XYZ file of N, CA and C in Angstrom:
729
model
N -68.203 -35.967 -29.359
C -67.252 -36.279 -30.428
C -65.975 -36.914 -29.876
N -65.515 -36.420 -28.703
C -64.322 -37.003 -28.102
C -64.556 -38.440 -27.686
N -65.783 -38.735 -27.151
C -66.084 -40.096 -26.733
C -66.220 -41.032 -27.922
N -66.670 -40.513 -29.043
C -66.857 -41.355 -30.224
C -65.579 -41.552 -31.006
N -64.520 -40.786 -30.712
C -63.284 -40.883 -31.485
C -62.621 -42.247 -31.362
N -62.476 -42.843 -30.141
C -61.838 -44.175 -30.081
C -62.596 -45.224 -30.861
N -63.933 -45.186 -30.821
C -64.707 -46.176 -31.579
C -64.494 -46.015 -33.076
N -64.457 -44.759 -33.535
C -64.229 -44.527 -34.961
C -62.847 -45.001 -35.378
N -61.852 -44.783 -34.501
C -60.491 -45.244 -34.823
C -60.448 -46.763 -34.896
N -61.177 -47.444 -33.975
C -61.209 -48.909 -33.970
C -61.869 -49.430 -35.228
N -62.925 -48.761 -35.697
C -63.574 -49.192 -36.920
C -62.655 -49.010 -38.121
N -61.877 -47.913 -38.103
C -60.949 -47.676 -39.211
C -59.862 -48.727 -39.248
N -59.550 -49.332 -38.105
C -58.530 -50.361 -38.051
C -59.113 -51.764 -38.217
N -60.320 -51.850 -38.706
C -60.909 -53.157 -38.942
C -61.621 -53.709 -37.735
N -62.008 -52.821 -36.806
C -62.768 -53.260 -35.656
C -61.903 -53.758 -34.521
N -60.570 -53.711 -34.648
C -59.696 -54.212 -33.587
C -59.326 -53.058 -32.689
N -59.967 -52.969 -31.542
C -59.687 -51.897 -30.588
C -58.412 -52.223 -29.829
N -57.643 -51.204 -29.382
C -56.416 -51.458 -28.634
C -56.736 -52.114 -27.313
N -55.823 -52.945 -26.863
C -56.013 -53.649 -25.600
C -55.944 -52.669 -24.451
N -56.495 -53.084 -23.329
C -56.508 -52.219 -22.145
C -55.088 -51.969 -21.676
N -54.769 -50.710 -21.428
C -53.442 -50.337 -20.957
C -52.436 -50.116 -22.068
N -52.806 -50.392 -23.323
C -51.884 -50.212 -24.438
C -51.906 -48.759 -24.884
N -50.784 -48.316 -25.495
C -50.713 -46.967 -26.001
C -51.615 -46.840 -27.229
N -52.265 -45.706 -27.414
C -53.323 -45.611 -28.423
C -52.847 -45.675 -29.848
N -51.686 -45.182 -30.140
C -51.252 -45.089 -31.530
C -49.869 -45.696 -31.645
N -49.681 -46.626 -32.523
C -48.418 -47.332 -32.697
C -47.962 -47.136 -34.131
N -46.828 -46.485 -34.287
C -46.249 -46.282 -35.609
C -44.765 -46.520 -35.501
N -44.136 -46.742 -36.658
C -42.701 -46.925 -36.681
C -42.320 -48.355 -36.344
N -41.115 -48.714 -36.699
C -40.634 -50.069 -36.452
C -39.170 -50.002 -36.098
N -38.808 -50.734 -35.083
C -37.434 -50.767 -34.645
C -36.780 -52.077 -35.003
N -35.572 -52.363 -34.461
C -34.881 -53.607 -34.754
C -35.716 -54.800 -34.320
N -35.744 -55.842 -35.169
C -36.493 -57.036 -34.844
C -37.983 -56.898 -35.026
N -38.436 -55.826 -35.718
C -39.858 -55.652 -35.937
C -40.597 -55.050 -34.772
N -39.880 -54.534 -33.765
C -40.529 -53.939 -32.609
C -41.141 -52.600 -32.990
N -42.402 -52.390 -32.616
C -43.103 -51.148 -32.929
C -43.043 -50.216 -31.738
N -42.930 -48.923 -32.030
C -42.852 -47.898 -31.002
C -44.052 -46.982 -31.107
N -44.636 -46.639 -29.991
C -45.769 -45.726 -29.975
C -45.277 -44.292 -30.082
N -46.213 -43.384 -30.298
C -45.865 -41.969 -30.435
C -45.206 -41.422 -29.176
N -45.716 -41.703 -27.962
C -45.009 -41.198 -26.769
C -43.586 -41.717 -26.651
N -43.368 -42.989 -27.007
C -42.019 -43.541 -26.939
C -41.116 -42.870 -27.964
N -41.642 -42.655 -29.171
C -40.848 -41.976 -30.181
C -40.518 -40.547 -29.767
N -41.471 -39.879 -29.124
C -41.214 -38.523 -28.636
C -40.116 -38.521 -27.577
N -40.156 -39.512 -26.689
C -39.126 -39.625 -25.663
C -37.760 -39.870 -26.285
N -37.698 -40.744 -27.270
C -36.427 -41.008 -27.945
C -35.921 -39.775 -28.677
N -36.853 -39.009 -29.250
C -36.452 -37.802 -29.980
C -35.819 -36.775 -29.044
N -36.461 -36.527 -27.906
C -35.907 -35.545 -26.977
C -34.630 -36.061 -26.309
N -34.506 -37.369 -26.180
C -33.254 -37.923 -25.678
C -32.122 -37.678 -26.669
N -32.428 -37.833 -27.964
C -31.419 -37.563 -28.984
C -31.031 -36.088 -29.014
N -31.998 -35.198 -28.711
C -31.677 -33.768 -28.700
C -30.638 -33.422 -27.636
N -30.584 -34.198 -26.567
C -29.609 -33.922 -25.509
C -28.178 -34.144 -25.978
N -28.000 -34.896 -27.079
C -26.659 -35.139 -27.598
C -26.213 -34.062 -28.585
N -27.121 -33.165 -28.974
C -26.748 -32.140 -29.939
C -25.640 -31.214 -29.437
N -25.660 -30.761 -28.175
C -24.519 -29.951 -27.718
C -23.193 -30.669 -27.820
N -23.176 -31.960 -27.506
C -21.940 -32.717 -27.622
C -21.484 -32.804 -29.079
N -22.442 -32.994 -29.997
C -22.101 -33.039 -31.412
C -21.545 -31.697 -31.871
N -22.173 -30.612 -31.418
C -21.714 -29.274 -31.788
C -20.299 -29.026 -31.288
N -20.022 -29.437 -30.056
C -18.722 -29.176 -29.456
C -17.636 -30.085 -30.021
N -17.966 -31.346 -30.225
C -16.944 -32.332 -30.512
C -16.690 -32.576 -31.993
N -17.611 -32.216 -32.859
C -17.466 -32.566 -34.266
C -17.442 -31.356 -35.190
N -17.361 -30.164 -34.647
C -17.291 -28.944 -35.445
C -16.129 -28.088 -34.960
N -15.996 -26.897 -35.565
C -14.934 -25.987 -35.166
C -15.276 -25.103 -33.987
N -16.379 -25.394 -33.296
C -16.808 -24.554 -32.181
C -15.773 -24.532 -31.069
N -15.130 -25.660 -30.797
C -14.163 -25.735 -29.701
C -13.013 -24.760 -29.912
N -12.422 -24.784 -31.094
C -11.286 -23.892 -31.366
C -11.706 -22.428 -31.287
N -12.850 -22.100 -31.850
C -13.264 -20.703 -31.923
C -13.545 -20.141 -30.537
N -14.291 -20.868 -29.719
C -14.662 -20.337 -28.408
C -13.452 -20.236 -27.489
N -12.495 -21.147 -27.608
C -11.292 -21.063 -26.772
C -10.445 -19.864 -27.176
N -10.292 -19.643 -28.486
C -9.488 -18.508 -28.944
C -10.108 -17.186 -28.504
N -11.417 -17.050 -28.617
C -12.069 -15.812 -28.193
C -11.960 -15.615 -26.684
N -12.029 -16.683 -25.917
C -11.873 -16.571 -24.468
C -10.447 -16.176 -24.097
N -9.460 -16.743 -24.793
C -8.067 -16.367 -24.537
C -7.801 -14.922 -24.930
N -8.463 -14.451 -25.986
C -8.315 -13.046 -26.374
C -8.799 -12.128 -25.260
N -9.927 -12.452 -24.660
C -10.442 -11.631 -23.562
C -9.474 -11.613 -22.385
N -8.865 -12.740 -22.098
C -7.907 -12.786 -20.999
C -6.635 -12.023 -21.349
N -6.204 -12.092 -22.610
C -4.989 -11.387 -23.004
C -5.158 -9.877 -22.921
N -6.331 -9.400 -23.308
C -6.571 -7.957 -23.220
C -6.667 -7.517 -21.771
N -7.235 -8.365 -20.924
C -7.357 -8.037 -19.512
C -8.738 -7.583 -19.109
N -9.698 -7.665 -20.009
C -11.080 -7.337 -19.672
C -11.775 -8.604 -19.193
N -12.222 -8.605 -17.964
C -12.777 -9.818 -17.382
C -14.154 -10.176 -17.940
N -14.979 -9.178 -18.212
C -16.357 -9.438 -18.647
C -16.708 -8.742 -19.952
N -15.729 -8.337 -20.728
C -16.007 -7.672 -21.990
C -15.127 -8.297 -23.080
N -15.724 -8.889 -24.086
C -17.169 -9.121 -24.267
C -17.692 -10.186 -23.313
N -18.969 -10.097 -22.945
C -19.530 -11.075 -22.001
C -19.606 -12.473 -22.605
N -19.867 -13.440 -21.734
C -19.908 -14.840 -22.188
C -20.973 -15.071 -23.249
N -22.128 -14.391 -23.129
C -23.187 -14.579 -24.115
C -22.736 -14.146 -25.503
N -21.972 -13.056 -25.565
C -21.487 -12.579 -26.865
C -20.462 -13.550 -27.437
N -19.576 -14.059 -26.597
C -18.550 -14.996 -27.065
C -19.191 -16.281 -27.581
N -20.157 -16.810 -26.827
C -20.823 -18.044 -27.254
C -21.606 -17.808 -28.542
N -22.339 -16.679 -28.614
C -23.113 -16.395 -29.820
C -22.229 -16.194 -31.039
N -21.153 -15.434 -30.876
C -20.240 -15.218 -31.995
C -19.581 -16.526 -32.418
N -19.206 -17.340 -31.442
C -18.594 -18.637 -31.760
C -19.573 -19.532 -32.513
N -20.833 -19.482 -32.119
C -21.841 -20.311 -32.790
C -22.012 -19.903 -34.243
N -22.134 -18.610 -34.506
C -22.348 -18.172 -35.882
C -21.086 -18.330 -36.725
N -19.904 -18.167 -36.121
C -18.682 -18.449 -36.860
C -18.574 -19.927 -37.199
N -19.035 -20.767 -36.263
C -19.039 -22.205 -36.537
C -19.958 -22.535 -37.703
N -21.146 -21.934 -37.714
C -22.064 -22.157 -38.834
C -21.471 -21.661 -40.148
N -20.729 -20.550 -40.086
C -20.087 -20.032 -41.296
C -19.000 -20.979 -41.785
N -18.162 -21.435 -40.860
C -17.063 -22.314 -41.240
C -17.581 -23.666 -41.720
N -18.624 -24.168 -41.047
C -19.161 -25.488 -41.381
C -20.187 -25.426 -42.504
N -20.384 -24.264 -43.124
C -21.401 -24.114 -44.150
C -21.292 -25.120 -45.289
N -20.136 -25.253 -45.951
C -20.044 -26.236 -47.039
C -20.300 -27.669 -46.576
N -19.809 -28.010 -45.388
C -20.022 -29.365 -44.871
C -21.489 -29.605 -44.568
N -22.142 -28.637 -43.926
C -23.557 -28.794 -43.600
C -24.420 -28.814 -44.861
N -24.016 -28.091 -45.896
C -24.756 -28.141 -47.160
C -24.698 -29.538 -47.772
N -23.548 -30.169 -47.683
C -23.435 -31.540 -48.197
C -24.287 -32.501 -47.385
N -24.291 -32.326 -46.067
C -25.133 -33.178 -45.231
C -26.599 -32.995 -45.596
N -26.997 -31.757 -45.836
C -28.396 -31.468 -46.183
C -28.776 -32.089 -47.525
N -27.913 -31.922 -48.523
C -28.243 -32.405 -49.868
C -28.131 -33.929 -49.977
N -27.133 -34.507 -49.337
C -26.879 -35.935 -49.511
C -27.682 -36.810 -48.560
N -28.047 -36.270 -47.384
C -28.700 -37.105 -46.378
C -30.111 -36.634 -46.043
N -30.272 -35.351 -45.739
C -31.571 -34.888 -45.246
C -32.629 -34.870 -46.344
N -32.279 -34.345 -47.505
C -33.269 -34.247 -48.580
C -33.734 -35.621 -49.044
N -32.853 -36.584 -49.306
C -33.363 -37.925 -49.676
C -34.172 -38.587 -48.559
N -33.800 -38.314 -47.297
C -34.547 -38.935 -46.197
C -35.957 -38.373 -46.099
N -36.093 -37.059 -46.234
C -37.426 -36.458 -46.172
C -38.275 -36.834 -47.380
N -37.632 -37.211 -48.489
C -38.365 -37.653 -49.674
C -38.657 -39.147 -49.648
N -38.315 -39.806 -48.526
C -38.536 -41.249 -48.358
C -37.783 -42.074 -49.403
N -36.641 -41.550 -49.841
C -35.823 -42.300 -50.788
C -34.845 -43.231 -50.074
N -34.464 -42.885 -48.861
C -33.534 -43.702 -48.089
C -34.066 -43.833 -46.677
N -33.554 -44.810 -45.946
C -33.956 -45.015 -44.559
C -33.149 -44.101 -43.634
N -33.532 -44.107 -42.360
C -32.830 -43.259 -41.395
C -31.380 -43.706 -41.226
N -31.142 -45.010 -41.209
C -29.779 -45.524 -41.069
C -28.916 -45.110 -42.256
N -29.476 -45.153 -43.457
C -28.730 -44.716 -44.632
C -28.462 -43.217 -44.595
N -29.418 -42.439 -44.078
C -29.205 -40.993 -43.957
C -28.069 -40.692 -42.987
N -28.009 -41.420 -41.894
C -26.917 -41.220 -40.930
C -25.572 -41.568 -41.561
N -25.526 -42.640 -42.322
C -24.281 -43.029 -42.976
C -23.849 -41.993 -44.005
N -24.797 -41.443 -44.741
C -24.445 -40.406 -45.716
C -24.001 -39.121 -45.027
N -24.645 -38.767 -43.921
C -24.256 -37.551 -43.211
C -22.879 -37.693 -42.570
N -22.488 -38.904 -42.262
C -21.187 -39.125 -41.631
C -20.037 -38.831 -42.583
N -20.246 -38.998 -43.875
C -19.156 -38.849 -44.848
C -18.595 -37.425 -44.867
N -19.407 -36.378 -45.065
C -18.822 -35.025 -45.056
C -18.300 -34.613 -43.687
N -18.954 -35.031 -42.599
C -18.456 -34.699 -41.268
C -17.107 -35.353 -41.013
N -16.969 -36.597 -41.451
C -15.687 -37.281 -41.295
C -14.598 -36.586 -42.117
N -14.952 -36.159 -43.339
C -13.983 -35.454 -44.167
C -13.497 -34.164 -43.528
N -14.426 -33.424 -42.898
C -14.024 -32.186 -42.228
C -13.086 -32.478 -41.061
N -13.416 -33.477 -40.256
C -12.579 -33.787 -39.095
C -11.210 -34.306 -39.506
N -11.154 -35.059 -40.607
C -9.865 -35.587 -41.057
C -8.912 -34.464 -41.461
N -9.448 -33.388 -42.056
C -8.590 -32.278 -42.455
C -7.966 -31.558 -41.265
N -8.622 -31.595 -40.115
C -8.156 -30.853 -38.952
C -7.458 -31.737 -37.924
N -7.415 -33.041 -38.143
C -6.854 -33.965 -37.164
C -5.395 -34.240 -37.480
N -4.549 -34.105 -36.482
C -3.140 -34.432 -36.639
C -2.937 -35.938 -36.609
N -1.967 -36.383 -37.372
C -1.706 -37.812 -37.450
C -1.241 -38.358 -36.106
N -0.485 -37.556 -35.368
C 0.003 -38.015 -34.062
C -1.145 -38.206 -33.074
N -2.139 -37.340 -33.125
C -3.285 -37.485 -32.229
C -4.109 -38.717 -32.591
N -4.282 -38.943 -33.890
C -5.012 -40.148 -34.284
C -4.250 -41.406 -33.892
N -2.923 -41.380 -34.061
C -2.129 -42.556 -33.694
C -2.240 -42.845 -32.201
N -2.333 -41.805 -31.385
C -2.477 -42.004 -29.942
C -3.765 -42.745 -29.616
N -4.885 -42.281 -30.132
C -6.166 -42.916 -29.808
C -6.325 -44.257 -30.510
N -5.694 -44.417 -31.677
C -5.725 -45.725 -32.327
C -4.954 -46.750 -31.505
N -3.857 -46.315 -30.900
C -3.098 -47.219 -30.035
C -3.866 -47.533 -28.758
N -4.538 -46.521 -28.197
C -5.326 -46.758 -26.986
C -6.517 -47.670 -27.262
N -7.114 -47.543 -28.454
C -8.243 -48.393 -28.827
C -7.814 -49.759 -29.343
N -6.495 -49.966 -29.491
C -5.946 -51.236 -29.956
C -6.500 -51.619 -31.326
N -6.486 -50.631 -32.228
C -6.927 -50.907 -33.592
C -5.849 -51.647 -34.364
N -6.260 -52.311 -35.394
C -5.323 -53.011 -36.252
C -4.452 -52.003 -37.004
N -3.205 -52.352 -37.292
C -2.342 -51.409 -38.030
C -2.892 -51.039 -39.396
N -3.721 -51.904 -39.975
C -4.279 -51.621 -41.296
C -5.378 -50.567 -41.268
N -5.906 -50.240 -40.078
C -6.983 -49.254 -39.958
C -6.392 -47.852 -40.082
N -6.883 -47.072 -41.015
C -6.431 -45.700 -41.216
C -7.451 -44.719 -40.649
N -7.105 -43.439 -40.717
C -8.023 -42.417 -40.216
C -9.312 -42.375 -41.035
N -9.228 -42.729 -42.311
C -10.417 -42.716 -43.171
C -11.387 -43.835 -42.827
N -10.890 -44.929 -42.307
C -11.743 -46.082 -41.992
C -11.933 -46.304 -40.505
N -11.351 -45.465 -39.675
C -11.449 -45.648 -38.228
C -12.854 -45.310 -37.738
N -13.321 -45.948 -36.675
C -14.642 -45.603 -36.128
C -14.637 -44.216 -35.511
N -15.822 -43.649 -35.385
C -15.939 -42.293 -34.846
C -15.495 -42.215 -33.394
N -15.599 -43.283 -32.642
C -15.169 -43.263 -31.246
C -13.675 -43.026 -31.124
N -12.933 -43.243 -32.204
C -11.496 -42.960 -32.222
C -11.213 -41.631 -32.902
N -11.933 -41.342 -33.980
C -11.669 -40.124 -34.744
C -12.092 -38.873 -33.995
N -13.238 -38.910 -33.317
C -13.742 -37.703 -32.646
C -12.806 -37.232 -31.532
N -12.356 -38.068 -30.583
C -11.417 -37.559 -29.569
C -10.088 -37.098 -30.156
N -9.635 -37.751 -31.238
C -8.412 -37.281 -31.888
C -8.623 -35.900 -32.491
N -9.790 -35.686 -33.097
C -10.113 -34.377 -33.663
C -10.184 -33.308 -32.582
N -10.807 -33.616 -31.454
C -10.928 -32.641 -30.370
C -9.555 -32.295 -29.800
N -8.703 -33.290 -29.643
C -7.349 -33.027 -29.146
C -6.582 -32.116 -30.088
N -6.711 -32.349 -31.388
C -6.054 -31.471 -32.355
C -6.615 -30.056 -32.309
N -7.930 -29.952 -32.103
C -8.536 -28.627 -32.003
C -8.022 -27.872 -30.779
N -7.847 -28.566 -29.677
C -7.313 -27.920 -28.472
C -5.885 -27.431 -28.713
N -5.095 -28.229 -29.381
C -3.719 -27.804 -29.680
C -3.717 -26.569 -30.567
N -4.538 -26.593 -31.615
C -4.586 -25.450 -32.528
C -5.068 -24.194 -31.812
N -6.055 -24.341 -30.923
C -6.591 -23.189 -30.201
C -5.527 -22.572 -29.301
N -4.770 -23.392 -28.612
C -3.752 -22.851 -27.714
C -2.569 -22.280 -28.490
N -2.270 -22.811 -29.648
C -1.225 -22.207 -30.476
C -1.633 -20.807 -30.938
N -2.871 -20.663 -31.372
C -3.359 -19.341 -31.772
C -3.398 -18.410 -30.568
N -3.828 -18.932 -29.413
C -3.857 -18.123 -28.200
C -2.481 -17.633 -27.800
N -1.454 -18.455 -27.988
C -0.082 -18.038 -27.674
C 0.329 -16.852 -28.532
N -0.004 -16.894 -29.817
C 0.342 -15.781 -30.699
C -0.439 -14.526 -30.335
N -1.636 -14.685 -29.805
C -2.428 -13.521 -29.401
C -1.831 -12.875 -28.156
N -1.325 -13.675 -27.238
C -0.828 -13.153 -25.973
C 0.452 -12.339 -26.127
N 1.267 -12.626 -27.138
C 2.598 -12.013 -27.234
C 2.547 -10.484 -27.284
N 1.791 -9.848 -28.197
C 1.818 -8.371 -28.214
C 1.266 -7.748 -26.938
N 0.240 -8.346 -26.350
C -0.308 -7.784 -25.115
C 0.649 -7.993 -23.940
N 1.392 -9.082 -23.956
C 2.395 -9.301 -22.910
C 3.509 -8.269 -22.993
N 3.897 -7.903 -24.217
C 4.926 -6.870 -24.389
C 4.446 -5.540 -23.823
N 3.180 -5.198 -24.067
C 2.631 -3.957 -23.516
C 2.655 -3.998 -21.992
N 2.291 -5.121 -21.388
C 2.324 -5.244 -19.932
C 3.734 -5.043 -19.389
N 4.716 -5.631 -20.056
C 6.097 -5.504 -19.596
C 6.590 -4.060 -19.712
N 6.238 -3.401 -20.810
C 6.674 -2.009 -20.992
C 6.028 -1.106 -19.950
N 4.740 -1.266 -19.720
C 4.043 -0.444 -18.739
C 4.583 -0.702 -17.336
N 4.845 -1.950 -16.995
C 5.386 -2.272 -15.673
C 6.770 -1.647 -15.477
N 7.593 -1.701 -16.525
C 8.929 -1.109 -16.420
C 8.866 0.400 -16.251
N 7.970 1.046 -16.988
C 7.839 2.505 -16.881
C 7.344 2.902 -15.496
N 6.348 2.208 -14.983
C 5.817 2.530 -13.653
C 6.858 2.289 -12.578
N 7.647 1.237 -12.731
C 8.684 0.974 -11.728
C 9.783 2.021 -11.775
N 10.140 2.458 -12.974
C 11.178 3.490 -13.097
C 10.700 4.833 -12.559
N 9.397 5.063 -12.604
C 8.847 6.310 -12.063
C 8.555 6.216 -10.578
N 8.718 5.043 -10.023
C 8.484 4.872 -8.597
C 7.020 4.743 -8.226
N 6.172 4.463 -9.174
C 4.734 4.317 -8.900
C 4.420 2.853 -8.581
N 4.880 2.416 -7.439
C 4.706 1.022 -7.064
C 3.257 0.682 -6.736
N 2.508 1.644 -6.245
C 1.149 1.371 -5.799
C 0.131 1.398 -6.938
N 0.541 1.850 -8.109
C -0.372 1.918 -9.239
C -0.359 0.581 -9.981
N -1.531 0.044 -10.231
C -1.645 -1.270 -10.869
C -1.231 -1.184 -12.334
N -0.245 -1.999 -12.767
C 0.135 -2.000 -14.189
C -0.995 -2.478 -15.095
N -1.842 -3.376 -14.579
C -2.946 -3.880 -15.390
C -3.906 -2.765 -15.737
N -4.191 -1.893 -14.769
C -5.117 -0.796 -15.004
C -4.560 0.195 -16.011
N -3.274 0.438 -15.954
C -2.664 1.398 -16.873
C -2.519 0.808 -18.272
N -2.211 -0.490 -18.336
C -1.966 -1.105 -19.642
C -3.247 -1.364 -20.417
N -4.390 -1.437 -19.734
C -5.638 -1.786 -20.409
C -5.998 -0.828 -21.534
N -5.977 0.482 -21.346
C -6.328 1.346 -22.485
C -5.351 1.242 -23.645
N -4.068 0.998 -23.348
C -3.104 0.832 -24.436
C -3.373 -0.459 -25.210
N -3.776 -1.504 -24.512
C -4.131 -2.755 -25.191
C -5.347 -2.561 -26.096
N -6.344 -1.877 -25.555
C -7.537 -1.643 -26.370
C -7.216 -0.783 -27.588
N -6.376 0.232 -27.404
C -6.010 1.097 -28.522
C -5.239 0.314 -29.580
N -4.300 -0.541 -29.130
C -3.543 -1.353 -30.079
C -4.461 -2.299 -30.840
N -5.388 -2.919 -30.137
C -6.270 -3.890 -30.772
C -7.184 -3.213 -31.788
N -7.667 -2.023 -31.467
C -8.560 -1.316 -32.384
C -7.796 -0.782 -33.585
N -6.624 -0.179 -33.343
C -5.849 0.386 -34.450
C -5.363 -0.696 -35.410
N -5.077 -1.867 -34.898
C -4.622 -2.968 -35.754
C -5.775 -3.710 -36.409
N -7.019 -3.243 -36.163
C -8.208 -3.933 -36.688
C -8.182 -5.397 -36.256
N -8.075 -5.574 -34.931
C -7.861 -6.898 -34.378
C -8.982 -7.879 -34.651
N -10.238 -7.416 -34.591
C -11.348 -8.334 -34.822
C -11.323 -8.885 -36.240
N -11.002 -8.008 -37.187
C -10.912 -8.452 -38.573
C -9.806 -9.476 -38.744
N -8.647 -9.204 -38.164
C -7.516 -10.115 -38.297
C -7.788 -11.446 -37.607
N -8.342 -11.369 -36.402
C -8.553 -12.592 -35.633
C -9.607 -13.491 -36.274
N -10.763 -12.917 -36.596
C -11.838 -13.723 -37.173
C -11.433 -14.234 -38.551
N -10.757 -13.400 -39.329
C -10.284 -13.863 -40.633
C -9.281 -15.002 -40.522
N -8.373 -14.887 -39.541
C -7.403 -15.959 -39.338
C -8.063 -17.239 -38.857
N -9.068 -17.104 -37.983
C -9.780 -18.289 -37.510
C -10.490 -19.008 -38.651
N -11.188 -18.221 -39.477
C -11.894 -18.850 -40.593
C -10.924 -19.474 -41.589
N -9.786 -18.811 -41.823
C -8.809 -19.349 -42.765
C -8.112 -20.580 -42.214
N -8.021 -20.704 -40.895
C -7.347 -21.866 -40.322
C -8.090 -23.165 -40.583
N -9.393 -23.102 -40.847
C -10.167 -24.311 -41.141
C -10.122 -24.669 -42.619
N -9.620 -23.762 -43.453
C -9.592 -24.034 -44.890
C -8.399 -24.872 -45.290
N -7.424 -25.028 -44.394
C -6.232 -25.783 -44.733
C -6.505 -27.267 -44.646
């Protein structure tokens, strides 16, 4: 049956067997009418998958969330608690939560019509760009966009709404970094006060050899738990994207 399969396929194609050395199955069409075989399409698909981490990092709220959670761990003074896997996982699910309305629009406006063969792949990409661009515009500072617009030498008439993604995405990431460090600064203040108080008490008692970090750690944890820190922090992070 395996030996008879190529002959049957050739008969189904009108008796035209593939040339020697040619790929067996050719589907799809690229620019200029170029056809791509299944192995080539598979290669292109997995190549596109390699860009998904960059898309996740650069075009969503993942950058701000993961930086804030990492700064929180440093402010408390716990080097490996929570571990990196927990921080990355929590950041990922918070990103999905924050990006939920945007991703729903991408699904309804681009993915569903594309899977129904109502629009082409290029049209689906253009439709998916609209809600993603809207999300990034809400979080991008005008000064950051002006910086990259000047570096890209865009025309003065080009606004953030009409600028190409090569300009909007780095401006968005820069704004996210600023927002993350601003939130991190506010997180550090109460824990820094605890460190200063503990250091002063230990110095006044003459306990020079006792590490202030070791003594201050349980007080930091107690303060964070009593203040319901996780609730406040995660709620503030989610609310920061709603503005």
